[in-house]
């Protein structure tokens, strides 16, 4: 590990996305407990931060996806209530525009890009967790068509989970009531969820960071149900590569 230039505005309940060679971090919850509308952009080449166009509304605990060179922000919390907003950011113009709102207001929601669609999964509606799975097609939004449809719900209500896509499969990683590692796998073509459970027991409750590499999903940090912040790191092998011998004639 090495230390880089500190982010100018301290925040939590925030996400970041890579577009080109820069990392974009919009909104988040500030130290005084209120959401911010600031967009801060980090350049790893120069180890420097710059400020982009402010969000149309201050939000935290949102979902964030990058698709075809643009940012898509879904839902979140504005300091009072859960939101169903959709904000789209174009780095070339340094401008946010409003997209067609989600069907469901929610925070602590997850999103993932599969092919030409963005799946917005789970979340918290202010009172309970959600099993909602809504699909957003950016191309339809730009053509003034309805971009939203409803896909198969999660097997259980979840919020603040880890979500990653490998190939055409969506993996949502959480824990069962017995604290075991629980993986929900979604197959968009069949519109179907499958559940598998590992013997590995996790301390993580929510708010882990995650990424993928060569068929593995990595889980970093997180928070327990007792609000303890963790330094744990886990690796889950989502896909196996099987080499078949070639037999010549």
mmCIF file with all atom_site columns, C-alpha atoms in Angstrom, residues 78-185:
data_model
loop_
_atom_site.group_PDB
_atom_site.id
_atom_site.type_symbol
_atom_site.label_atom_id
_atom_site.label_alt_id
_atom_site.label_comp_id
_atom_site.label_asym_id
_atom_site.label_entity_id
_atom_site.label_seq_id
_atom_site.pdbx_PDB_ins_code
_atom_site.Cartn_x
_atom_site.Cartn_y
_atom_site.Cartn_z
_atom_site.occupancy
_atom_site.B_iso_or_equiv
_atom_site.pdbx_formal_charge
_atom_site.auth_seq_id
_atom_site.auth_comp_id
_atom_site.auth_asym_id
_atom_site.auth_atom_id
_atom_site.pdbx_PDB_model_num
ATOM 1   C CA . UNK A 1 78  ? -30.944 13.102  0.228   1.00 0.00 ? 78  UNK A CA 1
ATOM 2   C CA . UNK A 1 79  ? -30.779 13.625  3.984   1.00 0.00 ? 79  UNK A CA 1
ATOM 3   C CA . UNK A 1 80  ? -34.511 13.158  4.503   1.00 0.00 ? 80  UNK A CA 1
ATOM 4   C CA . UNK A 1 81  ? -35.924 10.440  2.244   1.00 0.00 ? 81  UNK A CA 1
ATOM 5   C CA . UNK A 1 82  ? -34.927 7.699   -0.181  1.00 0.00 ? 82  UNK A CA 1
ATOM 6   C CA . UNK A 1 83  ? -34.792 8.772   -3.824  1.00 0.00 ? 83  UNK A CA 1
ATOM 7   C CA . UNK A 1 84  ? -35.615 7.319   -7.254  1.00 0.00 ? 84  UNK A CA 1
ATOM 8   C CA . UNK A 1 85  ? -33.557 9.873   -9.217  1.00 0.00 ? 85  UNK A CA 1
ATOM 9   C CA . UNK A 1 86  ? -31.393 9.014   -12.216 1.00 0.00 ? 86  UNK A CA 1
ATOM 10  C CA . UNK A 1 87  ? -28.515 11.395  -12.968 1.00 0.00 ? 87  UNK A CA 1
ATOM 11  C CA . UNK A 1 88  ? -26.328 10.994  -16.064 1.00 0.00 ? 88  UNK A CA 1
ATOM 12  C CA . UNK A 1 89  ? -22.880 12.625  -16.298 1.00 0.00 ? 89  UNK A CA 1
ATOM 13  C CA . UNK A 1 90  ? -20.969 13.269  -19.520 1.00 0.00 ? 90  UNK A CA 1
ATOM 14  C CA . UNK A 1 91  ? -17.256 13.915  -18.806 1.00 0.00 ? 91  UNK A CA 1
ATOM 15  C CA . UNK A 1 92  ? -16.757 15.543  -22.207 1.00 0.00 ? 92  UNK A CA 1
ATOM 16  C CA . UNK A 1 93  ? -19.299 18.278  -21.424 1.00 0.00 ? 93  UNK A CA 1
ATOM 17  C CA . UNK A 1 94  ? -18.805 18.191  -17.624 1.00 0.00 ? 94  UNK A CA 1
ATOM 18  C CA . UNK A 1 95  ? -22.585 18.198  -17.287 1.00 0.00 ? 95  UNK A CA 1
ATOM 19  C CA . UNK A 1 96  ? -25.261 16.214  -15.432 1.00 0.00 ? 96  UNK A CA 1
ATOM 20  C CA . UNK A 1 97  ? -28.687 15.594  -16.949 1.00 0.00 ? 97  UNK A CA 1
ATOM 21  C CA . UNK A 1 98  ? -31.778 13.937  -15.479 1.00 0.00 ? 98  UNK A CA 1
ATOM 22  C CA . UNK A 1 99  ? -32.731 10.481  -16.686 1.00 0.00 ? 99  UNK A CA 1
ATOM 23  C CA . UNK A 1 100 ? -36.076 8.750   -16.366 1.00 0.00 ? 100 UNK A CA 1
ATOM 24  C CA . UNK A 1 101 ? -36.676 8.061   -12.676 1.00 0.00 ? 101 UNK A CA 1
ATOM 25  C CA . UNK A 1 102 ? -36.502 4.564   -11.198 1.00 0.00 ? 102 UNK A CA 1
ATOM 26  C CA . UNK A 1 103 ? -39.715 2.721   -10.498 1.00 0.00 ? 103 UNK A CA 1
ATOM 27  C CA . UNK A 1 104 ? -38.772 2.309   -6.812  1.00 0.00 ? 104 UNK A CA 1
ATOM 28  C CA . UNK A 1 105 ? -37.327 4.819   -4.331  1.00 0.00 ? 105 UNK A CA 1
ATOM 29  C CA . UNK A 1 106 ? -34.343 3.296   -2.539  1.00 0.00 ? 106 UNK A CA 1
ATOM 30  C CA . UNK A 1 107 ? -30.900 3.821   -1.037  1.00 0.00 ? 107 UNK A CA 1
ATOM 31  C CA . UNK A 1 108 ? -28.009 1.388   -0.387  1.00 0.00 ? 108 UNK A CA 1
ATOM 32  C CA . UNK A 1 109 ? -28.785 -0.007  -3.816  1.00 0.00 ? 109 UNK A CA 1
ATOM 33  C CA . UNK A 1 110 ? -26.469 -1.912  -6.173  1.00 0.00 ? 110 UNK A CA 1
ATOM 34  C CA . UNK A 1 111 ? -26.068 -1.731  -9.942  1.00 0.00 ? 111 UNK A CA 1
ATOM 35  C CA . UNK A 1 112 ? -24.157 -3.639  -12.597 1.00 0.00 ? 112 UNK A CA 1
ATOM 36  C CA . UNK A 1 113 ? -23.807 -3.379  -16.387 1.00 0.00 ? 113 UNK A CA 1
ATOM 37  C CA . UNK A 1 114 ? -24.592 -6.457  -18.478 1.00 0.00 ? 114 UNK A CA 1
ATOM 38  C CA . UNK A 1 115 ? -24.449 -6.035  -22.275 1.00 0.00 ? 115 UNK A CA 1
ATOM 39  C CA . UNK A 1 116 ? -26.494 -2.906  -23.082 1.00 0.00 ? 116 UNK A CA 1
ATOM 40  C CA . UNK A 1 117 ? -28.470 -2.870  -19.838 1.00 0.00 ? 117 UNK A CA 1
ATOM 41  C CA . UNK A 1 118 ? -27.912 -1.685  -16.266 1.00 0.00 ? 118 UNK A CA 1
ATOM 42  C CA . UNK A 1 119 ? -29.437 -3.868  -13.547 1.00 0.00 ? 119 UNK A CA 1
ATOM 43  C CA . UNK A 1 120 ? -30.372 -1.969  -10.359 1.00 0.00 ? 120 UNK A CA 1
ATOM 44  C CA . UNK A 1 121 ? -30.765 -4.508  -7.570  1.00 0.00 ? 121 UNK A CA 1
ATOM 45  C CA . UNK A 1 122 ? -32.044 -4.564  -3.966  1.00 0.00 ? 122 UNK A CA 1
ATOM 46  C CA . UNK A 1 123 ? -31.867 -1.535  -1.682  1.00 0.00 ? 123 UNK A CA 1
ATOM 47  C CA . UNK A 1 124 ? -33.471 0.066   1.374   1.00 0.00 ? 124 UNK A CA 1
ATOM 48  C CA . UNK A 1 125 ? -36.759 1.976   1.173   1.00 0.00 ? 125 UNK A CA 1
ATOM 49  C CA . UNK A 1 126 ? -36.397 3.700   4.555   1.00 0.00 ? 126 UNK A CA 1
ATOM 50  C CA . UNK A 1 127 ? -38.180 0.954   6.482   1.00 0.00 ? 127 UNK A CA 1
ATOM 51  C CA . UNK A 1 128 ? -37.038 -2.389  5.078   1.00 0.00 ? 128 UNK A CA 1
ATOM 52  C CA . UNK A 1 129 ? -34.753 -4.130  2.633   1.00 0.00 ? 129 UNK A CA 1
ATOM 53  C CA . UNK A 1 130 ? -35.949 -4.766  -0.928  1.00 0.00 ? 130 UNK A CA 1
ATOM 54  C CA . UNK A 1 131 ? -35.780 -7.681  -3.360  1.00 0.00 ? 131 UNK A CA 1
ATOM 55  C CA . UNK A 1 132 ? -36.442 -5.358  -6.316  1.00 0.00 ? 132 UNK A CA 1
ATOM 56  C CA . UNK A 1 133 ? -34.569 -5.948  -9.581  1.00 0.00 ? 133 UNK A CA 1
ATOM 57  C CA . UNK A 1 134 ? -35.156 -3.253  -12.209 1.00 0.00 ? 134 UNK A CA 1
ATOM 58  C CA . UNK A 1 135 ? -33.487 -3.023  -15.610 1.00 0.00 ? 135 UNK A CA 1
ATOM 59  C CA . UNK A 1 136 ? -32.491 0.276   -17.244 1.00 0.00 ? 136 UNK A CA 1
ATOM 60  C CA . UNK A 1 137 ? -31.677 0.635   -20.967 1.00 0.00 ? 137 UNK A CA 1
ATOM 61  C CA . UNK A 1 138 ? -29.776 3.903   -21.544 1.00 0.00 ? 138 UNK A CA 1
ATOM 62  C CA . UNK A 1 139 ? -30.458 3.913   -25.294 1.00 0.00 ? 139 UNK A CA 1
ATOM 63  C CA . UNK A 1 140 ? -34.218 4.033   -24.709 1.00 0.00 ? 140 UNK A CA 1
ATOM 64  C CA . UNK A 1 141 ? -33.875 6.951   -22.302 1.00 0.00 ? 141 UNK A CA 1
ATOM 65  C CA . UNK A 1 142 ? -32.044 8.975   -24.959 1.00 0.00 ? 142 UNK A CA 1
ATOM 66  C CA . UNK A 1 143 ? -34.779 8.145   -27.464 1.00 0.00 ? 143 UNK A CA 1
ATOM 67  C CA . UNK A 1 144 ? -37.493 9.367   -25.070 1.00 0.00 ? 144 UNK A CA 1
ATOM 68  C CA . UNK A 1 145 ? -38.823 5.833   -24.622 1.00 0.00 ? 145 UNK A CA 1
ATOM 69  C CA . UNK A 1 146 ? -39.486 4.134   -21.298 1.00 0.00 ? 146 UNK A CA 1
ATOM 70  C CA . UNK A 1 147 ? -36.064 2.724   -20.292 1.00 0.00 ? 147 UNK A CA 1
ATOM 71  C CA . UNK A 1 148 ? -37.268 0.697   -17.288 1.00 0.00 ? 148 UNK A CA 1
ATOM 72  C CA . UNK A 1 149 ? -38.531 -2.860  -16.964 1.00 0.00 ? 149 UNK A CA 1
ATOM 73  C CA . UNK A 1 150 ? -38.899 -5.279  -14.045 1.00 0.00 ? 150 UNK A CA 1
ATOM 74  C CA . UNK A 1 151 ? -36.834 -8.481  -13.872 1.00 0.00 ? 151 UNK A CA 1
ATOM 75  C CA . UNK A 1 152 ? -36.997 -11.438 -11.484 1.00 0.00 ? 152 UNK A CA 1
ATOM 76  C CA . UNK A 1 153 ? -36.788 -10.330 -7.849  1.00 0.00 ? 153 UNK A CA 1
ATOM 77  C CA . UNK A 1 154 ? -33.945 -11.367 -5.562  1.00 0.00 ? 154 UNK A CA 1
ATOM 78  C CA . UNK A 1 155 ? -34.619 -14.569 -3.599  1.00 0.00 ? 155 UNK A CA 1
ATOM 79  C CA . UNK A 1 156 ? -34.353 -12.441 -0.418  1.00 0.00 ? 156 UNK A CA 1
ATOM 80  C CA . UNK A 1 157 ? -34.440 -8.737  0.377   1.00 0.00 ? 157 UNK A CA 1
ATOM 81  C CA . UNK A 1 158 ? -30.897 -7.298  0.376   1.00 0.00 ? 158 UNK A CA 1
ATOM 82  C CA . UNK A 1 159 ? -29.224 -3.900  0.613   1.00 0.00 ? 159 UNK A CA 1
ATOM 83  C CA . UNK A 1 160 ? -25.629 -2.696  0.716   1.00 0.00 ? 160 UNK A CA 1
ATOM 84  C CA . UNK A 1 161 ? -24.384 -6.025  -0.645  1.00 0.00 ? 161 UNK A CA 1
ATOM 85  C CA . UNK A 1 162 ? -21.474 -6.774  -2.968  1.00 0.00 ? 162 UNK A CA 1
ATOM 86  C CA . UNK A 1 163 ? -22.409 -7.024  -6.642  1.00 0.00 ? 163 UNK A CA 1
ATOM 87  C CA . UNK A 1 164 ? -20.146 -7.941  -9.561  1.00 0.00 ? 164 UNK A CA 1
ATOM 88  C CA . UNK A 1 165 ? -20.603 -9.153  -13.109 1.00 0.00 ? 165 UNK A CA 1
ATOM 89  C CA . UNK A 1 166 ? -18.418 -11.752 -14.804 1.00 0.00 ? 166 UNK A CA 1
ATOM 90  C CA . UNK A 1 167 ? -19.305 -12.544 -18.379 1.00 0.00 ? 167 UNK A CA 1
ATOM 91  C CA . UNK A 1 168 ? -23.097 -12.545 -18.634 1.00 0.00 ? 168 UNK A CA 1
ATOM 92  C CA . UNK A 1 169 ? -23.637 -13.588 -15.002 1.00 0.00 ? 169 UNK A CA 1
ATOM 93  C CA . UNK A 1 170 ? -24.412 -11.264 -12.080 1.00 0.00 ? 170 UNK A CA 1
ATOM 94  C CA . UNK A 1 171 ? -23.035 -12.261 -8.670  1.00 0.00 ? 171 UNK A CA 1
ATOM 95  C CA . UNK A 1 172 ? -24.515 -10.745 -5.519  1.00 0.00 ? 172 UNK A CA 1
ATOM 96  C CA . UNK A 1 173 ? -22.535 -11.736 -2.435  1.00 0.00 ? 173 UNK A CA 1
ATOM 97  C CA . UNK A 1 174 ? -23.968 -11.441 1.051   1.00 0.00 ? 174 UNK A CA 1
ATOM 98  C CA . UNK A 1 175 ? -24.276 -13.635 4.117   1.00 0.00 ? 175 UNK A CA 1
ATOM 99  C CA . UNK A 1 176 ? -26.974 -15.999 5.292   1.00 0.00 ? 176 UNK A CA 1
ATOM 100 C CA . UNK A 1 177 ? -28.699 -15.919 8.678   1.00 0.00 ? 177 UNK A CA 1
ATOM 101 C CA . UNK A 1 178 ? -26.067 -18.438 9.802   1.00 0.00 ? 178 UNK A CA 1
ATOM 102 C CA . UNK A 1 179 ? -23.275 -15.978 8.795   1.00 0.00 ? 179 UNK A CA 1
ATOM 103 C CA . UNK A 1 180 ? -22.161 -18.215 5.919   1.00 0.00 ? 180 UNK A CA 1
ATOM 104 C CA . UNK A 1 181 ? -21.050 -16.774 2.594   1.00 0.00 ? 181 UNK A CA 1
ATOM 105 C CA . UNK A 1 182 ? -24.142 -16.692 0.368   1.00 0.00 ? 182 UNK A CA 1
ATOM 106 C CA . UNK A 1 183 ? -23.994 -16.097 -3.385  1.00 0.00 ? 183 UNK A CA 1
ATOM 107 C CA . UNK A 1 184 ? -26.969 -15.178 -5.541  1.00 0.00 ? 184 UNK A CA 1
ATOM 108 C CA . UNK A 1 185 ? -26.270 -15.755 -9.238  1.00 0.00 ? 185 UNK A CA 1
#
